Coordinates of C-alpha atoms in Angstrom, one line a residue:
Chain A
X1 CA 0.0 0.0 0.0
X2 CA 1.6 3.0 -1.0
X3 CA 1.2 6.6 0.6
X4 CA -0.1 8.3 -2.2
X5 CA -2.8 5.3 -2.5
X6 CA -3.7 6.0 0.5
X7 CA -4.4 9.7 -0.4
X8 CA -5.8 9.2 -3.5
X9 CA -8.6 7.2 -2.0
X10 CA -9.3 10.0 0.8
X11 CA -10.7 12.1 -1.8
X12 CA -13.9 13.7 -0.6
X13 CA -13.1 13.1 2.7
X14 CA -12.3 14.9 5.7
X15 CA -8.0 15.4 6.3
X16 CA -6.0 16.9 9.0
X17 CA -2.9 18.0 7.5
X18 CA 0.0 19.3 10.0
X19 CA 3.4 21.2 7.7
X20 CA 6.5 21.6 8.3
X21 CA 6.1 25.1 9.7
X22 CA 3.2 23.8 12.5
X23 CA 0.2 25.1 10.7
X24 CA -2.8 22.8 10.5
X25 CA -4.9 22.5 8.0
X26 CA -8.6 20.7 8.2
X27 CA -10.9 20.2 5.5
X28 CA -12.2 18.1 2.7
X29 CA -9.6 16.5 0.5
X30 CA -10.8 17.5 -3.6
X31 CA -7.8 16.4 -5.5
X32 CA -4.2 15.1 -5.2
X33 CA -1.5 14.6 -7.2
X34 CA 1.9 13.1 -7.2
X35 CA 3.7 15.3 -5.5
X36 CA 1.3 15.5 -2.6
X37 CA 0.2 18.8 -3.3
X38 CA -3.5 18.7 -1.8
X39 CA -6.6 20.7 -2.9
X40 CA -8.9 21.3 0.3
X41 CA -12.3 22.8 0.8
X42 CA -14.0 23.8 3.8
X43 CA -10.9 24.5 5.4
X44 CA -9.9 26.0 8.9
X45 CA -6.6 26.8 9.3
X46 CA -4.5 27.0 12.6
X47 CA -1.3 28.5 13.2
X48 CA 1.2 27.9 15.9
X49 CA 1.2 30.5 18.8
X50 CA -2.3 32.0 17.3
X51 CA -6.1 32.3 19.2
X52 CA -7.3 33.2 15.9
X53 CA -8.3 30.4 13.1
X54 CA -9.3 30.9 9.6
X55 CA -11.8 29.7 7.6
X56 CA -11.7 29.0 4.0
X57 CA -13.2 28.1 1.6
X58 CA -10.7 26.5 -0.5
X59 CA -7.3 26.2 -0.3
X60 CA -4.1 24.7 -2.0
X61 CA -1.3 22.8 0.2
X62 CA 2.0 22.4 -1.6
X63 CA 3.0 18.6 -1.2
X64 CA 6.7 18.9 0.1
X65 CA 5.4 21.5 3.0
X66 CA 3.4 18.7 4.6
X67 CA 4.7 17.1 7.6
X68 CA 2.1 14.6 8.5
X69 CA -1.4 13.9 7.3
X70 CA -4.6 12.6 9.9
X71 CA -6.8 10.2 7.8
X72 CA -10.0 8.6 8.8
X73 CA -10.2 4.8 9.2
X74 CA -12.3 4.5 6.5
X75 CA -9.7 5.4 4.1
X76 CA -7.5 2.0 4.9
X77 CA -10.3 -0.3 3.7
X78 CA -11.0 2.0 0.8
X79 CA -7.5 1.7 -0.6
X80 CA -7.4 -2.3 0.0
X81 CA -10.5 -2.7 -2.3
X82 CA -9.1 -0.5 -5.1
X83 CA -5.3 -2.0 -4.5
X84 CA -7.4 -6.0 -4.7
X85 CA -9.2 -4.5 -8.2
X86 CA -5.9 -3.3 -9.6
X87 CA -4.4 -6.8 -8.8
X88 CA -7.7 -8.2 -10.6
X89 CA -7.0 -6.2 -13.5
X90 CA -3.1 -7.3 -13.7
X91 CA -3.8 -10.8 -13.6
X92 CA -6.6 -10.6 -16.4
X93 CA -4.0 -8.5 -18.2
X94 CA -1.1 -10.6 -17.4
X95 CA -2.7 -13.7 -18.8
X96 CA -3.8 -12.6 -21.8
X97 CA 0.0 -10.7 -22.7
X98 CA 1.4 -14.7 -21.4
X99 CA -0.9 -16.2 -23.7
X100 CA -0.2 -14.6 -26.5
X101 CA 4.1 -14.3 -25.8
X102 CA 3.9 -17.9 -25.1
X103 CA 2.3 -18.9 -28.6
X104 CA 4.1 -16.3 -30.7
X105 CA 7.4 -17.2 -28.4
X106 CA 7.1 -20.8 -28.3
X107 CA 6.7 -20.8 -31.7
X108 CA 9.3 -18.4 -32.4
X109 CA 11.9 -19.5 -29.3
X110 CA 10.8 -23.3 -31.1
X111 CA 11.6 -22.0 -34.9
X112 CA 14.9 -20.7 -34.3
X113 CA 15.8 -23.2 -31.6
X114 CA 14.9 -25.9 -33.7
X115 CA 17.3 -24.3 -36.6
X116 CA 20.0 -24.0 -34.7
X117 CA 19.8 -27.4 -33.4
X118 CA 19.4 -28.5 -36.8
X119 CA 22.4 -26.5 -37.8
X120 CA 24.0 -27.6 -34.6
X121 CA 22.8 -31.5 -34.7
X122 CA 23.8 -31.3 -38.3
X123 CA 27.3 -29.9 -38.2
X124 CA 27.7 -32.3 -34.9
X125 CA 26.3 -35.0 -37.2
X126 CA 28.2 -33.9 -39.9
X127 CA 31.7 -33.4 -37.8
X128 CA 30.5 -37.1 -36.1
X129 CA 29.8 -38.4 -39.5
X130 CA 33.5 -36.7 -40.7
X131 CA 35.1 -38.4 -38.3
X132 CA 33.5 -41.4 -38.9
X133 CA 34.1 -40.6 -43.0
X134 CA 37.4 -39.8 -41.9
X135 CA 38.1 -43.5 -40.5
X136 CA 36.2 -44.8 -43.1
X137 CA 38.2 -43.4 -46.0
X138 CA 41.2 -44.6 -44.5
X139 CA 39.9 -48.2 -44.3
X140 CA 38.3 -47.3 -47.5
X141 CA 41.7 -46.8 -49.2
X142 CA 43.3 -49.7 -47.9
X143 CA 39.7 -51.5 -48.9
X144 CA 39.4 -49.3 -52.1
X145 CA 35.9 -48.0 -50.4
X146 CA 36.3 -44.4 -49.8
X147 CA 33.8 -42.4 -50.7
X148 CA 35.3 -40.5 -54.0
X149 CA 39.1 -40.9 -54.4
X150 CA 39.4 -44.0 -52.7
X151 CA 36.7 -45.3 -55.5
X152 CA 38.1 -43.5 -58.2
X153 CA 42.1 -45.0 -57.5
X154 CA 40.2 -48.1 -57.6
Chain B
X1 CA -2.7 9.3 -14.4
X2 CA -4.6 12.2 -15.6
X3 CA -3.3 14.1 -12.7
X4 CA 0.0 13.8 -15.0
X5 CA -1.0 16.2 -17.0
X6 CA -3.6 18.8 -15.1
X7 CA -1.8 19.3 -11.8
X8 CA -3.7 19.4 -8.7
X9 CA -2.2 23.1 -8.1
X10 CA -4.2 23.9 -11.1
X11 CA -4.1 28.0 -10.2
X12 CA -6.2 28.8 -12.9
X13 CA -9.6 28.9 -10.7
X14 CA -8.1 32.0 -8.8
X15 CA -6.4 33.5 -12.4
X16 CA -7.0 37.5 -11.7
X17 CA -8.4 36.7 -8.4
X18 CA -7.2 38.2 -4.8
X19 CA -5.1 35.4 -3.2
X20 CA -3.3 34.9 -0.3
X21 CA 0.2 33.0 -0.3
X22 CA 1.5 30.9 2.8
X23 CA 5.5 30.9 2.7
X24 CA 8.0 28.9 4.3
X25 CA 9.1 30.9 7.3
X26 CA 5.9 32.4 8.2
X27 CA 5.8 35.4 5.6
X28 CA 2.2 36.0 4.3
X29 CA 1.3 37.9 0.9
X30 CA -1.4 39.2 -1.4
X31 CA -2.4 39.6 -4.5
X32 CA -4.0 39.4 -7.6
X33 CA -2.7 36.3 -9.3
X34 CA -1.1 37.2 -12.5
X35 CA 0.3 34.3 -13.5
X36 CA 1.8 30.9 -12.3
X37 CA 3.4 27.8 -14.0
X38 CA 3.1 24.0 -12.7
X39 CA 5.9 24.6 -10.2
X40 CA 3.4 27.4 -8.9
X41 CA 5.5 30.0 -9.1
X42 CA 3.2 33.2 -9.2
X43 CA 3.2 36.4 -10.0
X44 CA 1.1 38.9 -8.3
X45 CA 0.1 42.2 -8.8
X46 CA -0.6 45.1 -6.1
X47 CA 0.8 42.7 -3.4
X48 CA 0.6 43.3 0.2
X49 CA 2.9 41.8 2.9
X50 CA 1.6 41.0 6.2
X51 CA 4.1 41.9 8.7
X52 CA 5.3 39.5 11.9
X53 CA 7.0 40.2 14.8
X54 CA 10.0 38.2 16.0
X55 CA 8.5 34.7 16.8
X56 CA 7.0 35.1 13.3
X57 CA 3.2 35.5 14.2
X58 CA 1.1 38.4 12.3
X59 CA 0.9 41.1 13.7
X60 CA -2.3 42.4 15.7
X61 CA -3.3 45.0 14.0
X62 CA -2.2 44.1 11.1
X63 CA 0.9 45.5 9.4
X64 CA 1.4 46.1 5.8
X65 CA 4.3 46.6 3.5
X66 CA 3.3 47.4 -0.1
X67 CA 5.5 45.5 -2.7
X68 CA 3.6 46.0 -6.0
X69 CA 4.3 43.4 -8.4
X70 CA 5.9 40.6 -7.7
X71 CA 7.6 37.1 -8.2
X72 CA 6.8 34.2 -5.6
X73 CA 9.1 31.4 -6.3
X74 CA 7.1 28.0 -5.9
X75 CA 9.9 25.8 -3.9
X76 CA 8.7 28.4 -1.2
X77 CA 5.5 28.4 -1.5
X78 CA 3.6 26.8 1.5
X79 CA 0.0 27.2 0.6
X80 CA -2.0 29.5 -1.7
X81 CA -6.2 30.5 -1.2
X82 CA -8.5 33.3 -2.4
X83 CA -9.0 35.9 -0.2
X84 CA -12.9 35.4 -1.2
X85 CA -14.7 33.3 1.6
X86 CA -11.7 33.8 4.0
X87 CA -13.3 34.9 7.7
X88 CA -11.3 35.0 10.9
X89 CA -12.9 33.0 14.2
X90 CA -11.3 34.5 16.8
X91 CA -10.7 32.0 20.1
X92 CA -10.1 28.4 18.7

């Protein structure tokens, strides 16, 4: 669960933000973005050191002045359902992009593979079969069998 | 995502509108909001400063120092409202 999960699902409800500087912020959470930076309405605002308080009716909290936020509880269950659907959505996702690698790359991994160890069987065939050639020819010269010049000495 | 693209300190509500900027160490200005990019840096017009004293709380009455137009970098910028719908409640 990540912090800014967390936020985004407090949208529309009520926040307690405390900054840096001591000043406290409480109202309703509109809109967040990724650098924290928090849109508020219904806001009353408290200063350190201050009787007075003041009420607005909107207000904009820059993100990297925030010191600590107060959520309410609500917002933790909120953020597990969406976090569960977002996991839905990646496996359905997920299956479909494996499916479809796995045919194309099978295929593909299974076509080249398949060359290779042809090229590979064959030219270890082929070395195998030299060597066996190889043997050969020199029986076959003795025997006259070779494959080309031993039959064409013979 | 589509916060990507329309930040959240989307300043164009309070475009040409009285507004009151929250900075780092206490200092408090307004202004008509000019103009501001997406690292909210502003630029206000007829702003006012609201002096402090020493421990950095308003002053009671409230000061002024007239500073005209100005520049408000954003990296300082600790919170921005309209004036509109602002109302002091005196004993918290």
């Amino acid at each position: 669960m990540y912090p800014l999960s967390l936020i985004r699902s407090a949208k529309g409800s009520p926040i307690q933000i405390e900054l840096k500087s001591g000043e406290i912020y409480n109202g309703v959470l509109i809109n967040c973005d990724n650098r924290m930076n928090l849109k508020l309405t219904q806001v009353v605002s408290t200063r350190k050191g201050q009787n007075q308080a003041l009420k607005l009716s909107e207000c904009c909290v820059r993100g990297n002045t925030i010191q600590f936020l107060k959520l309410p509880e609500l917002v933790i269950e909120k953020t597990k359902q969406q976090a569960e659907k977002r996991n839905q959505y990646k496996k359905r996702f997920g299956e479909n992009s494996q499916k479809r690698y796995g045919r194309g790359g099978r295929g593909g991994r299974g076509g080249r593979g398949g060359r290779k160890r042809g090229r590979g069987r064959g030219g270890g065939r082929g070395g195998r079969g030299r060597g066996r050639g190889g043997r050969g020819r020199g029986r076959g010269r003795g025997r006259g069998g070779g494959r080309g010049r031993g039959n064409s000495k013979n | 995502m589509s916060n990507f693209f329309k930040p959240v300190f989307d300043l164009e509500d309070y475009f040409d509108k009285k507004v009151h900027i929250r900075f780092l160490e206490g200092r408090e200005v307004s202004g008509v909001l000019k103009g501001y990019d997406s690292n909210s840096n502003c630029v206000l017009d007829q702003a006012i400063e609201y002096l402090t004293d020493a421990n950095g709380n308003l002053l009671q009455p409230p000061q002024i120092m007239f500073l005209g137009l100005m520049f408000c970098k954003g990296s300082s910028i600790t919170s921005i409202f309209p004036e509109e719908g602002s109302t002091i409640i005196e004993n918290k």
